[in-house]
PDB file of C-alpha atoms in Angstrom:
ATOM      1  CA  ASP E   1      54.474  43.556 -52.054  1.00  0.00           C
ATOM      2  CA  ALA E   2      53.895  39.939 -51.087  1.00  0.00           C
ATOM      3  CA  GLY E   3      51.048  38.174 -52.755  1.00  0.00           C
ATOM      4  CA  VAL E   4      48.929  35.468 -51.178  1.00  0.00           C
ATOM      5  CA  THR E   5      51.117  32.978 -49.346  1.00  0.00           C
ATOM      6  CA  GLN E   6      50.107  29.482 -48.291  1.00  0.00           C
ATOM      7  CA  SER E   7      51.810  26.926 -46.091  1.00  0.00           C
ATOM      8  CA  PRO E   8      52.800  24.205 -46.254  1.00  0.00           C
ATOM      9  CA  THR E   9      53.204  23.557 -49.965  1.00  0.00           C
ATOM     10  CA  HIS E  10      52.826  19.794 -49.640  1.00  0.00           C
ATOM     11  CA  LEU E  11      51.403  17.604 -46.919  1.00  0.00           C
ATOM     12  CA  ILE E  12      50.943  13.859 -46.510  1.00  0.00           C
ATOM     13  CA  LYS E  13      48.471  12.531 -43.942  1.00  0.00           C
ATOM     14  CA  THR E  14      46.730   9.242 -43.241  1.00  0.00           C
ATOM     15  CA  ARG E  15      43.018   8.576 -43.053  1.00  0.00           C
ATOM     16  CA  GLY E  16      41.398   9.784 -39.845  1.00  0.00           C
ATOM     17  CA  GLN E  17      44.026  12.401 -39.097  1.00  0.00           C
ATOM     18  CA  GLN E  18      43.449  16.125 -38.851  1.00  0.00           C
ATOM     19  CA  VAL E  19      45.198  18.831 -40.883  1.00  0.00           C
ATOM     20  CA  THR E  20      45.608  22.611 -40.667  1.00  0.00           C
ATOM     21  CA  LEU E  21      46.462  24.733 -43.676  1.00  0.00           C
ATOM     22  CA  ARG E  22      47.474  28.375 -43.434  1.00  0.00           C
ATOM     23  CA  CYS E  23      47.047  31.439 -45.608  1.00  0.00           C
ATOM     24  CA  SER E  24      48.334  34.990 -45.451  1.00  0.00           C
ATOM     25  CA  PRO E  25      46.401  37.396 -47.661  1.00  0.00           C
ATOM     26  CA  LYS E  26      47.791  39.962 -50.026  1.00  0.00           C
ATOM     27  CA  SER E  27      48.608  43.282 -48.372  1.00  0.00           C
ATOM     28  CA  GLY E  28      45.492  45.459 -48.094  1.00  0.00           C
ATOM     29  CA  HIS E  29      43.077  42.553 -48.411  1.00  0.00           C
ATOM     30  CA  ASP E  30      40.584  41.711 -45.666  1.00  0.00           C
ATOM     31  CA  THR E  31      38.749  38.685 -47.041  1.00  0.00           C
ATOM     32  CA  VAL E  32      39.947  35.115 -47.436  1.00  0.00           C
ATOM     33  CA  SER E  33      38.264  32.351 -49.425  1.00  0.00           C
ATOM     34  CA  TRP E  34      39.214  28.698 -49.526  1.00  0.00           C
ATOM     35  CA  TYR E  35      38.758  26.340 -52.468  1.00  0.00           C
ATOM     36  CA  GLN E  36      39.391  22.645 -53.065  1.00  0.00           C
ATOM     37  CA  GLN E  37      40.667  21.604 -56.486  1.00  0.00           C
ATOM     38  CA  ALA E  38      40.648  17.933 -57.371  1.00  0.00           C
ATOM     39  CA  LEU E  39      42.799  16.707 -60.232  1.00  0.00           C
ATOM     40  CA  GLY E  40      41.369  17.663 -63.613  1.00  0.00           C
ATOM     41  CA  GLN E  41      38.609  19.819 -62.167  1.00  0.00           C
ATOM     42  CA  GLY E  42      37.978  23.457 -61.434  1.00  0.00           C
ATOM     43  CA  PRO E  43      38.154  24.730 -57.861  1.00  0.00           C
ATOM     44  CA  GLN E  44      35.185  24.147 -55.536  1.00  0.00           C
ATOM     45  CA  PHE E  45      34.283  26.837 -53.005  1.00  0.00           C
ATOM     46  CA  ILE E  46      34.637  25.752 -49.370  1.00  0.00           C
ATOM     47  CA  PHE E  47      33.972  28.994 -47.470  1.00  0.00           C
ATOM     48  CA  GLN E  48      34.836  32.665 -47.170  1.00  0.00           C
ATOM     49  CA  TYR E  49      35.929  34.604 -44.091  1.00  0.00           C
ATOM     50  CA  TYR E  50      35.395  38.302 -43.568  1.00  0.00           C
ATOM     51  CA  GLU E  51      35.753  40.258 -40.315  1.00  0.00           C
ATOM     52  CA  GLU E  52      36.796  37.055 -38.573  1.00  0.00           C
ATOM     53  CA  GLU E  53      33.516  35.324 -39.368  1.00  0.00           C
ATOM     54  CA  GLU E  54      32.440  32.744 -41.922  1.00  0.00           C
ATOM     55  CA  ARG E  55      30.437  34.805 -44.371  1.00  0.00           C
ATOM     56  CA  GLN E  56      29.469  32.112 -46.861  1.00  0.00           C
ATOM     57  CA  ARG E  57      29.901  28.360 -47.083  1.00  0.00           C
ATOM     58  CA  GLY E  58      29.873  25.956 -49.977  1.00  0.00           C
ATOM     59  CA  ASN E  59      28.651  22.378 -50.021  1.00  0.00           C
ATOM     60  CA  PHE E  60      31.281  20.880 -47.737  1.00  0.00           C
ATOM     61  CA  PRO E  61      30.722  18.850 -44.541  1.00  0.00           C
ATOM     62  CA  ASP E  62      31.345  20.160 -41.052  1.00  0.00           C
ATOM     63  CA  ARG E  63      34.676  18.331 -41.015  1.00  0.00           C
ATOM     64  CA  PHE E  64      35.909  21.400 -42.878  1.00  0.00           C
ATOM     65  CA  SER E  65      36.236  24.402 -40.600  1.00  0.00           C
ATOM     66  CA  GLY E  66      38.172  27.607 -40.633  1.00  0.00           C
ATOM     67  CA  HIS E  67      39.254  30.650 -38.790  1.00  0.00           C
ATOM     68  CA  GLN E  68      40.318  34.178 -39.600  1.00  0.00           C
ATOM     69  CA  PHE E  69      42.636  36.103 -37.310  1.00  0.00           C
ATOM     70  CA  PRO E  70      42.665  39.852 -36.577  1.00  0.00           C
ATOM     71  CA  ASN E  71      45.555  40.297 -39.026  1.00  0.00           C
ATOM     72  CA  TYR E  72      43.275  38.768 -41.730  1.00  0.00           C
ATOM     73  CA  SER E  73      45.299  35.577 -42.076  1.00  0.00           C
ATOM     74  CA  SER E  74      43.311  32.377 -42.105  1.00  0.00           C
ATOM     75  CA  GLU E  75      43.437  28.669 -41.367  1.00  0.00           C
ATOM     76  CA  LEU E  76      41.564  25.788 -42.917  1.00  0.00           C
ATOM     77  CA  ASN E  77      41.101  22.730 -40.703  1.00  0.00           C
ATOM     78  CA  VAL E  78      39.977  19.348 -41.928  1.00  0.00           C
ATOM     79  CA  ASN E  79      39.123  16.623 -39.392  1.00  0.00           C
ATOM     80  CA  ALA E  80      38.776  12.881 -39.862  1.00  0.00           C
ATOM     81  CA  LEU E  81      40.539  12.917 -43.219  1.00  0.00           C
ATOM     82  CA  LEU E  82      39.210  10.719 -46.014  1.00  0.00           C
ATOM     83  CA  LEU E  83      41.017   9.518 -49.107  1.00  0.00           C
ATOM     84  CA  GLY E  84      38.717  11.783 -51.124  1.00  0.00           C
ATOM     85  CA  ASP E  85      40.089  14.848 -49.364  1.00  0.00           C
ATOM     86  CA  SER E  86      43.289  14.500 -51.387  1.00  0.00           C
ATOM     87  CA  ALA E  87      43.415  17.645 -53.498  1.00  0.00           C
ATOM     88  CA  LEU E  88      45.018  21.031 -54.010  1.00  0.00           C
ATOM     89  CA  TYR E  89      43.684  23.526 -51.479  1.00  0.00           C
ATOM     90  CA  LEU E  90      43.689  27.098 -52.707  1.00  0.00           C
ATOM     91  CA  CYS E  91      43.430  30.263 -50.705  1.00  0.00           C
ATOM     92  CA  ALA E  92      42.265  33.478 -52.336  1.00  0.00           C
ATOM     93  CA  SER E  93      42.263  36.936 -50.823  1.00  0.00           C
ATOM     94  CA  SER E  94      40.305  40.014 -51.812  1.00  0.00           C
ATOM     95  CA  PHE E  95      39.237  43.393 -50.547  1.00  0.00           C
ATOM     96  CA  GLN E  96      35.677  43.009 -49.249  1.00  0.00           C
ATOM     97  CA  GLY E  97      35.042  39.989 -51.441  1.00  0.00           C
ATOM     98  CA  ASN E  98      35.716  41.552 -54.818  1.00  0.00           C
ATOM     99  CA  ILE E  99      38.411  40.340 -57.219  1.00  0.00           C
ATOM    100  CA  GLN E 100      40.077  37.256 -55.761  1.00  0.00           C
ATOM    101  CA  TYR E 101      43.823  36.712 -55.933  1.00  0.00           C
ATOM    102  CA  PHE E 102      45.145  33.221 -55.432  1.00  0.00           C
ATOM    103  CA  GLY E 103      48.058  31.617 -53.664  1.00  0.00           C
ATOM    104  CA  ALA E 104      50.034  28.684 -55.033  1.00  0.00           C
ATOM    105  CA  GLY E 105      48.064  26.191 -52.979  1.00  0.00           C
ATOM    106  CA  THR E 106      48.755  23.337 -50.585  1.00  0.00           C
ATOM    107  CA  ARG E 107      48.840  19.850 -52.092  1.00  0.00           C
ATOM    108  CA  LEU E 108      47.290  17.434 -49.575  1.00  0.00           C
ATOM    109  CA  SER E 109      47.700  13.701 -50.031  1.00  0.00           C
ATOM    110  CA  VAL E 110      45.709  11.366 -47.797  1.00  0.00           C
ATOM    111  CA  LEU E 111      46.981   7.778 -47.656  1.00  0.00           C
TER     112      LEU E 111
ATOM    113  CA  ALA P   1      22.203  24.717 -59.096  1.00  0.00           C
ATOM    114  CA  GLN P   2      24.458  27.222 -60.766  1.00  0.00           C
ATOM    115  CA  SER P   3      27.083  25.777 -63.075  1.00  0.00           C
ATOM    116  CA  VAL P   4      29.780  26.789 -65.536  1.00  0.00           C
ATOM    117  CA  SER P   5      30.615  24.804 -68.665  1.00  0.00           C
ATOM    118  CA  GLN P   6      33.800  25.025 -70.660  1.00  0.00           C
ATOM    119  CA  HIS P   7      33.319  23.283 -73.958  1.00  0.00           C
ATOM    120  CA  ASN P   8      36.819  22.059 -74.669  1.00  0.00           C
ATOM    121  CA  HIS P   9      39.024  20.304 -72.147  1.00  0.00           C
ATOM    122  CA  HIS P  10      42.056  20.266 -74.442  1.00  0.00           C
ATOM    123  CA  VAL P  11      42.945  22.563 -77.326  1.00  0.00           C
ATOM    124  CA  ILE P  12      46.060  22.334 -79.475  1.00  0.00           C
ATOM    125  CA  LEU P  13      46.968  25.211 -81.797  1.00  0.00           C
ATOM    126  CA  SER P  14      49.946  26.363 -83.790  1.00  0.00           C
ATOM    127  CA  GLU P  15      51.581  29.709 -83.115  1.00  0.00           C
ATOM    128  CA  ALA P  16      49.799  32.650 -84.773  1.00  0.00           C
ATOM    129  CA  ALA P  17      46.484  30.784 -84.885  1.00  0.00           C
ATOM    130  CA  SER P  18      43.393  32.488 -83.514  1.00  0.00           C
ATOM    131  CA  LEU P  19      41.903  31.272 -80.258  1.00  0.00           C
ATOM    132  CA  GLU P  20      38.387  31.107 -78.920  1.00  0.00           C
ATOM    133  CA  LEU P  21      37.549  29.239 -75.715  1.00  0.00           C
ATOM    134  CA  GLY P  22      33.920  28.792 -74.847  1.00  0.00           C
ATOM    135  CA  CYS P  23      32.295  29.400 -71.471  1.00  0.00           C
ATOM    136  CA  ASN P  24      28.612  29.142 -70.625  1.00  0.00           C
ATOM    137  CA  TYR P  25      26.967  29.583 -67.260  1.00  0.00           C
ATOM    138  CA  SER P  26      23.551  28.793 -65.853  1.00  0.00           C
ATOM    139  CA  TYR P  27      22.144  31.705 -63.861  1.00  0.00           C
ATOM    140  CA  GLY P  28      19.494  34.188 -64.920  1.00  0.00           C
ATOM    141  CA  GLY P  29      20.390  37.122 -62.708  1.00  0.00           C
ATOM    142  CA  THR P  30      23.256  39.544 -62.341  1.00  0.00           C
ATOM    143  CA  VAL P  31      26.664  37.964 -62.768  1.00  0.00           C
ATOM    144  CA  ASN P  32      30.311  38.893 -62.518  1.00  0.00           C
ATOM    145  CA  LEU P  33      32.464  36.936 -64.944  1.00  0.00           C
ATOM    146  CA  PHE P  34      36.143  36.043 -64.863  1.00  0.00           C
ATOM    147  CA  TRP P  35      38.806  34.254 -66.813  1.00  0.00           C
ATOM    148  CA  TYR P  36      41.807  33.009 -64.886  1.00  0.00           C
ATOM    149  CA  VAL P  37      44.957  31.462 -66.326  1.00  0.00           C
ATOM    150  CA  GLN P  38      47.369  29.012 -64.763  1.00  0.00           C
ATOM    151  CA  TYR P  39      50.772  28.802 -66.469  1.00  0.00           C
ATOM    152  CA  PRO P  40      52.796  25.624 -65.872  1.00  0.00           C
ATOM    153  CA  GLY P  41      54.110  25.595 -62.313  1.00  0.00           C
ATOM    154  CA  GLN P  42      52.432  28.859 -61.371  1.00  0.00           C
ATOM    155  CA  HIS P  43      49.367  29.922 -59.414  1.00  0.00           C
ATOM    156  CA  LEU P  44      46.048  31.067 -60.823  1.00  0.00           C
ATOM    157  CA  GLN P  45      46.202  34.593 -62.234  1.00  0.00           C
ATOM    158  CA  LEU P  46      43.370  36.872 -63.259  1.00  0.00           C
ATOM    159  CA  LEU P  47      43.283  37.322 -67.035  1.00  0.00           C
ATOM    160  CA  LEU P  48      40.228  39.554 -67.305  1.00  0.00           C
ATOM    161  CA  LYS P  49      36.890  40.326 -65.671  1.00  0.00           C
ATOM    162  CA  TYR P  50      33.430  41.633 -66.477  1.00  0.00           C
ATOM    163  CA  PHE P  51      31.271  43.386 -63.889  1.00  0.00           C
ATOM    164  CA  SER P  52      29.105  45.724 -65.981  1.00  0.00           C
ATOM    165  CA  GLY P  53      29.190  48.112 -68.945  1.00  0.00           C
ATOM    166  CA  ASP P  54      30.845  47.329 -72.265  1.00  0.00           C
ATOM    167  CA  PRO P  55      30.337  43.596 -72.869  1.00  0.00           C
ATOM    168  CA  LEU P  56      33.660  43.382 -74.701  1.00  0.00           C
ATOM    169  CA  VAL P  57      36.420  43.379 -72.112  1.00  0.00           C
ATOM    170  CA  LYS P  58      40.143  43.417 -72.653  1.00  0.00           C
ATOM    171  CA  GLY P  59      42.616  41.707 -70.414  1.00  0.00           C
ATOM    172  CA  ILE P  60      46.305  41.157 -70.137  1.00  0.00           C
ATOM    173  CA  LYS P  61      48.554  39.727 -72.855  1.00  0.00           C
ATOM    174  CA  GLY P  62      46.186  40.575 -75.714  1.00  0.00           C
ATOM    175  CA  PHE P  63      43.233  38.497 -74.494  1.00  0.00           C
ATOM    176  CA  GLU P  64      39.655  39.693 -74.698  1.00  0.00           C
ATOM    177  CA  ALA P  65      36.259  38.245 -73.852  1.00  0.00           C
ATOM    178  CA  GLU P  66      32.720  39.024 -74.891  1.00  0.00           C
ATOM    179  CA  PHE P  67      29.735  38.771 -72.561  1.00  0.00           C
ATOM    180  CA  ILE P  68      26.587  37.778 -74.453  1.00  0.00           C
ATOM    181  CA  LYS P  69      23.774  37.874 -71.903  1.00  0.00           C
ATOM    182  CA  SER P  70      21.185  36.259 -74.185  1.00  0.00           C
ATOM    183  CA  LYS P  71      23.455  33.265 -74.676  1.00  0.00           C
ATOM    184  CA  PHE P  72      24.733  33.111 -71.071  1.00  0.00           C
ATOM    185  CA  SER P  73      28.218  33.070 -72.558  1.00  0.00           C
ATOM    186  CA  PHE P  74      31.580  34.662 -71.853  1.00  0.00           C
ATOM    187  CA  ASN P  75      33.978  33.395 -74.503  1.00  0.00           C
ATOM    188  CA  LEU P  76      37.692  34.140 -74.405  1.00  0.00           C
ATOM    189  CA  ARG P  77      39.497  35.194 -77.579  1.00  0.00           C
ATOM    190  CA  LYS P  78      42.960  36.048 -78.813  1.00  0.00           C
ATOM    191  CA  PRO P  79      43.664  36.864 -82.472  1.00  0.00           C
ATOM    192  CA  SER P  80      47.151  35.356 -82.607  1.00  0.00           C
ATOM    193  CA  VAL P  81      48.480  32.979 -79.948  1.00  0.00           C
ATOM    194  CA  GLN P  82      52.084  32.554 -78.896  1.00  0.00           C
ATOM    195  CA  TRP P  83      53.942  29.561 -77.505  1.00  0.00           C
ATOM    196  CA  SER P  84      53.972  31.349 -74.128  1.00  0.00           C
ATOM    197  CA  ASP P  85      50.151  31.133 -74.011  1.00  0.00           C
ATOM    198  CA  THR P  86      50.428  27.429 -73.226  1.00  0.00           C
ATOM    199  CA  ALA P  87      48.504  27.140 -69.963  1.00  0.00           C
ATOM    200  CA  GLU P  88      45.230  26.051 -68.408  1.00  0.00           C
ATOM    201  CA  TYR P  89      42.368  28.533 -68.674  1.00  0.00           C
ATOM    202  CA  PHE P  90      39.453  28.672 -66.240  1.00  0.00           C
ATOM    203  CA  CYS P  91      36.169  30.511 -66.547  1.00  0.00           C
ATOM    204  CA  ALA P  92      34.521  31.518 -63.253  1.00  0.00           C
ATOM    205  CA  VAL P  93      31.244  33.157 -62.354  1.00  0.00           C
ATOM    206  CA  ASN P  94      30.123  35.033 -59.296  1.00  0.00           C
ATOM    207  CA  ALA P  95      26.349  34.944 -59.390  1.00  0.00           C
ATOM    208  CA  GLY P  96      23.955  37.265 -57.631  1.00  0.00           C
ATOM    209  CA  ASP P  97      24.065  39.840 -54.884  1.00  0.00           C
ATOM    210  CA  SER P  98      25.594  38.854 -51.563  1.00  0.00           C
ATOM    211  CA  ASN P  99      27.019  35.768 -53.224  1.00  0.00           C
ATOM    212  CA  TYR P 100      30.746  35.755 -52.774  1.00  0.00           C
ATOM    213  CA  GLN P 101      31.729  32.352 -54.094  1.00  0.00           C
ATOM    214  CA  LEU P 102      33.237  31.778 -57.491  1.00  0.00           C
ATOM    215  CA  ILE P 103      31.751  28.896 -59.473  1.00  0.00           C
ATOM    216  CA  TRP P 104      34.275  27.418 -61.845  1.00  0.00           C
ATOM    217  CA  GLY P 105      34.396  25.555 -65.097  1.00  0.00           C
ATOM    218  CA  ALA P 106      36.551  22.447 -65.375  1.00  0.00           C
ATOM    219  CA  GLY P 107      39.250  24.307 -67.280  1.00  0.00           C
ATOM    220  CA  THR P 108      40.719  24.121 -70.789  1.00  0.00           C
ATOM    221  CA  LYS P 109      44.290  23.000 -71.302  1.00  0.00           C
ATOM    222  CA  LEU P 110      45.769  24.960 -74.182  1.00  0.00           C
ATOM    223  CA  ILE P 111      48.917  23.753 -75.896  1.00  0.00           C
ATOM    224  CA  ILE P 112      50.597  25.973 -78.469  1.00  0.00           C
ATOM    225  CA  LYS P 113      52.926  24.221 -80.869  1.00  0.00           C
ATOM    226  CA  PRO P 114      55.954  26.342 -81.830  1.00  0.00           C
TER     227      PRO P 114
END
């Protein structure tokens, strides 16, 4: 049984570019949450998707957007990248928003 | 705003020592509480959780945590640590009904000396 899978594992972009990160949830899960984890800090909630809609959003600008597909997989898009967007981006899946299980993350570096 | 505080950023212990990691949160209503662990090179894993009922919860690998509502605390304990417990430990809170986000502490890096 595959757990939560994220791709790519590492990504290097330059300021102003756009990036798309992908997440496949654990089998049987229908909800995907995205978090940003800066070095030395705990994760910060970006948003959660359920039934293909954004159900809740954290304190992140509109440059951060997402999507959930009918197979429950999800994408996180970040536009107009800033140096401060460099972080580990974590995807977590759950069944109807309960206990969240995490993927290994995508390390984004913005130069 | 809701917040989670973990008192120690770094803890160094010898094998067989007892462990207690502090976690306090700021929210007066119903909460769900979690401890996650991240072993070196691995992803975050759920260690234990509290939703309701017995405030003393047991998790994997001999860990336990006690929810003290009056102190807004959810401290993690283990009576005797092993070298393999070296990891980063995160406390997280899900606060309130229809609130799906986890609010996280900054983490505690635990190093166990063999």
